[in-house]
PDB file of C-alpha atoms in Angstrom:
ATOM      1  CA  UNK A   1      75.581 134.383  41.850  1.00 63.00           C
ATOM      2  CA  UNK A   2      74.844 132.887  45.142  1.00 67.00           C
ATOM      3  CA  UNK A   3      75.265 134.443  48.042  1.00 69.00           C
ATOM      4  CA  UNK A   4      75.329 133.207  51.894  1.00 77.00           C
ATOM      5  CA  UNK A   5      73.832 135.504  54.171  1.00 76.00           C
ATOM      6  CA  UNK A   6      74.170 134.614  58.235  1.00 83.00           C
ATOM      7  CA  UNK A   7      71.299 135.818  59.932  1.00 87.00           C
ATOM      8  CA  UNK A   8      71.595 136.108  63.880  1.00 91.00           C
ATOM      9  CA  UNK A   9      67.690 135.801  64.865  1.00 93.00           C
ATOM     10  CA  UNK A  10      67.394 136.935  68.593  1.00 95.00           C
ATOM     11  CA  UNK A  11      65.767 134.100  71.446  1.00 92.00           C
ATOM     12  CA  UNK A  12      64.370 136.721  73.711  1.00 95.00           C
ATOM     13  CA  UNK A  13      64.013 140.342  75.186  1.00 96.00           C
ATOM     14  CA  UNK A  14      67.396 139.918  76.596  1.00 96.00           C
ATOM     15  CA  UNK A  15      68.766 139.859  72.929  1.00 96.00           C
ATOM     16  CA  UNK A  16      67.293 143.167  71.700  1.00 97.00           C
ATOM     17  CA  UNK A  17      68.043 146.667  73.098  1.00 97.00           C
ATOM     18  CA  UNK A  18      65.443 149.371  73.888  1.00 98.00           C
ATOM     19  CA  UNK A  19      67.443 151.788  71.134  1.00 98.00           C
ATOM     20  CA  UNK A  20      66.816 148.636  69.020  1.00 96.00           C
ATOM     21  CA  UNK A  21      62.975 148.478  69.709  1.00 97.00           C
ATOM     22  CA  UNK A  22      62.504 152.008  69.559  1.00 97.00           C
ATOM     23  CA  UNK A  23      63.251 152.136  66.193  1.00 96.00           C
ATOM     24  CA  UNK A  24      61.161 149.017  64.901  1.00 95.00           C
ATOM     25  CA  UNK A  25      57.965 150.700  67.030  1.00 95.00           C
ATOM     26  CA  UNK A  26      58.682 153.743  65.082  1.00 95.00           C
ATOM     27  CA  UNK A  27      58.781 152.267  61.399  1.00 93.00           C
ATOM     28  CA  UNK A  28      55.678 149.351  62.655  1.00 92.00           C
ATOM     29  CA  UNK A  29      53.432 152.019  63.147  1.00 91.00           C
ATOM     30  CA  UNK A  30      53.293 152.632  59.537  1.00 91.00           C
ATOM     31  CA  UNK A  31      52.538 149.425  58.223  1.00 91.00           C
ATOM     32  CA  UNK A  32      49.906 148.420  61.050  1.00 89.00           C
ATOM     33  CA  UNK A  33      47.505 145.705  59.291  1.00 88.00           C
ATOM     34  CA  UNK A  34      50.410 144.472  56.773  1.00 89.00           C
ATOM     35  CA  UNK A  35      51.914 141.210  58.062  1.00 86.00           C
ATOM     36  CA  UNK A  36      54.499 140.458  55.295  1.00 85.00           C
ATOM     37  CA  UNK A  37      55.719 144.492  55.694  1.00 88.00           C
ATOM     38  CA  UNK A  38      55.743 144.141  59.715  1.00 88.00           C
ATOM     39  CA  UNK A  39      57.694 140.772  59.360  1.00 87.00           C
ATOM     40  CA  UNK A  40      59.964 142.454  57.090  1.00 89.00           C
ATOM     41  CA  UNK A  41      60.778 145.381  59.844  1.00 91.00           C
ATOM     42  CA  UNK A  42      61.062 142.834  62.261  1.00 93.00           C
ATOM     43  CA  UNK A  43      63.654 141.124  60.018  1.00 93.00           C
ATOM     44  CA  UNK A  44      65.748 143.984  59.486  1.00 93.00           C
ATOM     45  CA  UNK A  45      65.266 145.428  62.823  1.00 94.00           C
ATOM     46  CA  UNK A  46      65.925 143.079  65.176  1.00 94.00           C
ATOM     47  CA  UNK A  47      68.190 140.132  63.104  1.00 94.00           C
ATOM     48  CA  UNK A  48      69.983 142.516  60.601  1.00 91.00           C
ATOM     49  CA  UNK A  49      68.403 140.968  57.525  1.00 91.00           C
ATOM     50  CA  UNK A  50      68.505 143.737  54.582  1.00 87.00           C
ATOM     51  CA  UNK A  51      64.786 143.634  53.178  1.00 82.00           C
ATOM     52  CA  UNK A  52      66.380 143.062  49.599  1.00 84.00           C
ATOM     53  CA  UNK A  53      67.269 139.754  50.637  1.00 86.00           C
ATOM     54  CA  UNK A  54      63.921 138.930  52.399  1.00 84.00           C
ATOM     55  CA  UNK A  55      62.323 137.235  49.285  1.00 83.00           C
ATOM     56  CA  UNK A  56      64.959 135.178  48.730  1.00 84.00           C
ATOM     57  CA  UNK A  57      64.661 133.412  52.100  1.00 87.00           C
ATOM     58  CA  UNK A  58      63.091 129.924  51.656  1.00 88.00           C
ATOM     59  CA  UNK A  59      60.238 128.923  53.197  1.00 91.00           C
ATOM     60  CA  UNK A  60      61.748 126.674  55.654  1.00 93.00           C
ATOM     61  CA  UNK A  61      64.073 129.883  56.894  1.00 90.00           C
ATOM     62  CA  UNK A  62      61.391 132.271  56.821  1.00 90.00           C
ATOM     63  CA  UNK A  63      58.894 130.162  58.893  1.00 90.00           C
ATOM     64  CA  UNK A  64      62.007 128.833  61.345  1.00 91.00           C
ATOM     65  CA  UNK A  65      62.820 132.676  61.533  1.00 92.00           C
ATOM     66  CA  UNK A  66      59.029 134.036  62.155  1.00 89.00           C
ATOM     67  CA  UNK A  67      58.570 130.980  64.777  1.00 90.00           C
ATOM     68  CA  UNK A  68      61.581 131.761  66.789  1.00 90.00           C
ATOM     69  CA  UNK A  69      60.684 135.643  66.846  1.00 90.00           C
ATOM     70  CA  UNK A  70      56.877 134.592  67.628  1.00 87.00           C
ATOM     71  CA  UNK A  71      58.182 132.084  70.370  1.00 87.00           C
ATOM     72  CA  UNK A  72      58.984 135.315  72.717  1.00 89.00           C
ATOM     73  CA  UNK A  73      57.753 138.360  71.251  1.00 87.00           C
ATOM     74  CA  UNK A  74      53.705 138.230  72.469  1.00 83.00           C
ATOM     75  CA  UNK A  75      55.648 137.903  76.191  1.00 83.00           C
ATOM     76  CA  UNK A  76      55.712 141.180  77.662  1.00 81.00           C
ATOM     77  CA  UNK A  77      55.192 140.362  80.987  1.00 83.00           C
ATOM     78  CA  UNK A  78      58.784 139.901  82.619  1.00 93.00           C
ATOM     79  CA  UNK A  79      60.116 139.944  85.876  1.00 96.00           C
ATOM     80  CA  UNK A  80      61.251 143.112  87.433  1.00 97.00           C
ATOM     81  CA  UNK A  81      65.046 142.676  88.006  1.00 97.00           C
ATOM     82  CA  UNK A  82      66.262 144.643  90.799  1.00 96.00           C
ATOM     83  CA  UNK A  83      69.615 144.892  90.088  1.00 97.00           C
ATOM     84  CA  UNK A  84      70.662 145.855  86.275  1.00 98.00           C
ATOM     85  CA  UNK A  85      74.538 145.895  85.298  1.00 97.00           C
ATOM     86  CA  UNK A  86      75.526 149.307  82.621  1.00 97.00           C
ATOM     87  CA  UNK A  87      78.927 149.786  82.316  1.00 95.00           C
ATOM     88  CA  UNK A  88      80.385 147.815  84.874  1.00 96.00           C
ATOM     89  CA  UNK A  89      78.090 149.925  87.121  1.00 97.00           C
ATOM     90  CA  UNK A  90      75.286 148.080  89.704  1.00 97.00           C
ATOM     91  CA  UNK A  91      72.238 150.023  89.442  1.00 98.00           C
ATOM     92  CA  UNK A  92      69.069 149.364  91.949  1.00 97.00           C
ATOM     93  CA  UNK A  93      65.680 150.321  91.196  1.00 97.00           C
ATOM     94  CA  UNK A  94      64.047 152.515  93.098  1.00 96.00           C
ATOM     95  CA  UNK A  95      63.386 150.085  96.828  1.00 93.00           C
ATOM     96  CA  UNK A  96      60.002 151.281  97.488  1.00 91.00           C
ATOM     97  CA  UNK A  97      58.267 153.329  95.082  1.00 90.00           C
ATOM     98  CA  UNK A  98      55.627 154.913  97.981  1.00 89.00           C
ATOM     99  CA  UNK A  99      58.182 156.621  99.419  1.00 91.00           C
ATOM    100  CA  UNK A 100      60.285 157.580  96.396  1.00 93.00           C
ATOM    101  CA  UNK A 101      61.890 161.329  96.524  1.00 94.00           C
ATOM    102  CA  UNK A 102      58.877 163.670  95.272  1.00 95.00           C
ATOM    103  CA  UNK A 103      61.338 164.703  92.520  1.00 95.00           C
ATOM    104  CA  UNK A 104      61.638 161.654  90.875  1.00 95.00           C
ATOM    105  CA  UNK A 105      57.960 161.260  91.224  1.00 93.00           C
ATOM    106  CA  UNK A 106      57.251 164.636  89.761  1.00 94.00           C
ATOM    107  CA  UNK A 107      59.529 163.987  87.090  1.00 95.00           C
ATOM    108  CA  UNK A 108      58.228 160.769  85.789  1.00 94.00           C
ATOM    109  CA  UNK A 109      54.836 162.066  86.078  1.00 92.00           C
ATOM    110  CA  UNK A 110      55.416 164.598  84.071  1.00 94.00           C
ATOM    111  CA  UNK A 111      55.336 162.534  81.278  1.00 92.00           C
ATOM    112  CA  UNK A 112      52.383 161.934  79.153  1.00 86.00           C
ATOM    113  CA  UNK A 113      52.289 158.730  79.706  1.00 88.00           C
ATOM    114  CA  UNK A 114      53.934 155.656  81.457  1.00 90.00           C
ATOM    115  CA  UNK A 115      55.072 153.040  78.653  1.00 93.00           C
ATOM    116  CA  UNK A 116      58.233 152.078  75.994  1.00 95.00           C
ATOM    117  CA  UNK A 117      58.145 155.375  74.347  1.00 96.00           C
ATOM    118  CA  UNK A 118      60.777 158.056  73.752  1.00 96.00           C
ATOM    119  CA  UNK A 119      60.709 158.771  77.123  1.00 97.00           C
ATOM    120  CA  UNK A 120      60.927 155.529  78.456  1.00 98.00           C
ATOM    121  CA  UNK A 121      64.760 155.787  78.852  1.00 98.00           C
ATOM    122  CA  UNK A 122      64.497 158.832  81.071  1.00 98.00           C
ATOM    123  CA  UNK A 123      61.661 157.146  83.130  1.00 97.00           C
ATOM    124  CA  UNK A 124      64.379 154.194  83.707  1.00 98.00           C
ATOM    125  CA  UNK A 125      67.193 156.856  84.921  1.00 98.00           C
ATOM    126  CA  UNK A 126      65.308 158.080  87.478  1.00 97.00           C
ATOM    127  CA  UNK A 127      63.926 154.326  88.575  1.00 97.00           C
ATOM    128  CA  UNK A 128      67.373 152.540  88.713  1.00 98.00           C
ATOM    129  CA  UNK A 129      70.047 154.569  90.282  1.00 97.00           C
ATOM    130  CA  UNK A 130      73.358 153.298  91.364  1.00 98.00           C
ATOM    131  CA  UNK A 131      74.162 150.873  94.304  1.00 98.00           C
ATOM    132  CA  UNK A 132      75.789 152.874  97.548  1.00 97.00           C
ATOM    133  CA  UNK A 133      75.395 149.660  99.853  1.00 96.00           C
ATOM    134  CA  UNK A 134      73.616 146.192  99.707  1.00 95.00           C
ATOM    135  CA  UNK A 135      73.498 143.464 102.551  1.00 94.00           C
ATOM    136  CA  UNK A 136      71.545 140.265 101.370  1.00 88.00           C
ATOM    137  CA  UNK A 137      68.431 141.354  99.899  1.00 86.00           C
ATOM    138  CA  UNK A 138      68.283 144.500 100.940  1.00 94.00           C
ATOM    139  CA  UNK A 139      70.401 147.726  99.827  1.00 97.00           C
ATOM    140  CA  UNK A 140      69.915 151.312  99.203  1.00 96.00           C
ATOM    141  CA  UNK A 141      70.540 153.161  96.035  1.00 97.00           C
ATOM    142  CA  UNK A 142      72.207 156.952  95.166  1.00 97.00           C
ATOM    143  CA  UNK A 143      69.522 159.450  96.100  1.00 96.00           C
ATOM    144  CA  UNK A 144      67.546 161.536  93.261  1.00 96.00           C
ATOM    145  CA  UNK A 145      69.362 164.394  91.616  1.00 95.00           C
ATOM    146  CA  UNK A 146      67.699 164.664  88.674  1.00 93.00           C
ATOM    147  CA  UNK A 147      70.544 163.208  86.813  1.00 90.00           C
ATOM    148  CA  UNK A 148      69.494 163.403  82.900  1.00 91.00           C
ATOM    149  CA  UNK A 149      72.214 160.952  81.254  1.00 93.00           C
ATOM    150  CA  UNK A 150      69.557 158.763  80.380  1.00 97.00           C
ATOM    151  CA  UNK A 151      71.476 157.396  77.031  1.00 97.00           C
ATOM    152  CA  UNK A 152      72.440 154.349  78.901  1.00 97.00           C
ATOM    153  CA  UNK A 153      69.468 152.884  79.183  1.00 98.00           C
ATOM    154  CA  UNK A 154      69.146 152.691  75.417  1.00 98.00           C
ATOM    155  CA  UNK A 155      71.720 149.937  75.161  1.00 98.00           C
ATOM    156  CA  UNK A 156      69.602 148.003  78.238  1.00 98.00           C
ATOM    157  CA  UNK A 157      67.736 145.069  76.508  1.00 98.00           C
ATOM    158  CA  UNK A 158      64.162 145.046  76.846  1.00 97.00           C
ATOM    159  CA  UNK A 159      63.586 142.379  79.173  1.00 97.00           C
ATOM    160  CA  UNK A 160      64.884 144.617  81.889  1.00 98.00           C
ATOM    161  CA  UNK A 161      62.663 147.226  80.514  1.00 97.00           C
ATOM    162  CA  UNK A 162      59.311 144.998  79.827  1.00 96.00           C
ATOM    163  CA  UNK A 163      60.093 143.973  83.654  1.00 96.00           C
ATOM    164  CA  UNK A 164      59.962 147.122  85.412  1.00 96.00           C
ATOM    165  CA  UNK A 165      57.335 148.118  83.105  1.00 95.00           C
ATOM    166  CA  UNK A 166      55.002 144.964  84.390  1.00 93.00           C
ATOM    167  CA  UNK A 167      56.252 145.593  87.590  1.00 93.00           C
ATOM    168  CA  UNK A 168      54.662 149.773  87.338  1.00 89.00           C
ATOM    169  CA  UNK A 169      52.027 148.643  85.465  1.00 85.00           C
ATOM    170  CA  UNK A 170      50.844 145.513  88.681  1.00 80.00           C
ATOM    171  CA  UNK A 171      51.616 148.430  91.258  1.00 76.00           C
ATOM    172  CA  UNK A 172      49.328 150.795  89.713  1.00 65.00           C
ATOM    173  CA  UNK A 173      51.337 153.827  91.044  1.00 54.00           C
ATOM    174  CA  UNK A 174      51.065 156.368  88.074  1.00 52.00           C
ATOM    175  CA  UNK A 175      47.595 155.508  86.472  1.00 48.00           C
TER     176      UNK A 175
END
């Protein structure tokens, strides 16, 4: 029996959801040095594609599949978007980072480290906090609380996340 399998292979970061990515880091680390295993995670991960069904891909679908996932996945280095949608909520991140509430600096440095991790999601609640009032460019966002509904930011595809990760990373401010 034949069967016809539709396989939805994501175009970029914008397609793939930190909760998403999380979960493929976790499983990758396991199989570091084995291509055709990592490939297979990457299949199932981030297009949905059962591993049972991997070898009977042809070649033509598996390359066409492994180029389009190769076309955007060495590209970490986004563009930090300022303003991020969740829930029909506008969030800002944080307007100026040297004079950021010593809370939310405490609290993000109290992580081990500064990177897509398990922890990544609660670094992101404390950088982009709601909108309370935006003229042109320039706005002003909900001050720090220490607000720990982080969950959202699982369901926030990774562009947004690679972005204000670049965008730490350039600034230097927690190394």
């Amino acid at each position: 029996m034949i069967k016809e399998l539709e396989i939805s292979v994501p175009t970029s970061y914008g397609d793939i959801t930190l909760k998403k990515w999380l979960e493929l880091q976790k499983e990758m680390k396991n199989y570091e040095g084995d291509d055709e295993a990592i490939t297979a995670l990457m299949l199932y991960h981030l297009c949905g594609l059962d591993p049972k069904y991997v070898k009977g891909l042809s070649m033509d679908a598996y390359k066409e599949i492994r180029q389009e996932l190769g076309s955007f996945i060495q590209n970490v280095q986004l563009p930090l978007q300022r303003f991020i949608k969740i829930n029909e909520v506008e969030y800002g991140f944080e307007p100026n980072l040297s004079k950021m509430a010593y809370g939310a600096y405490a609290d993000i440095c109290k992580f081990n480290s500064i990177g897509i991790d398990d922890n990544w999601a609660k670094i992101m609640n404390i950088l982009y906090r709601p909108v309370t009032k935006k003229v042109g460019e320039m706005y002003s966002i909900k001050p720090y609380t220490g607000d720990t509904d982080w969950e959202r930011f699982l369901d926030v595809p990774m562009d947004i996340h690679f972005g204000a990760l670049f965008f730490i990373e350039f600034t230097n401010k927690w190394k």
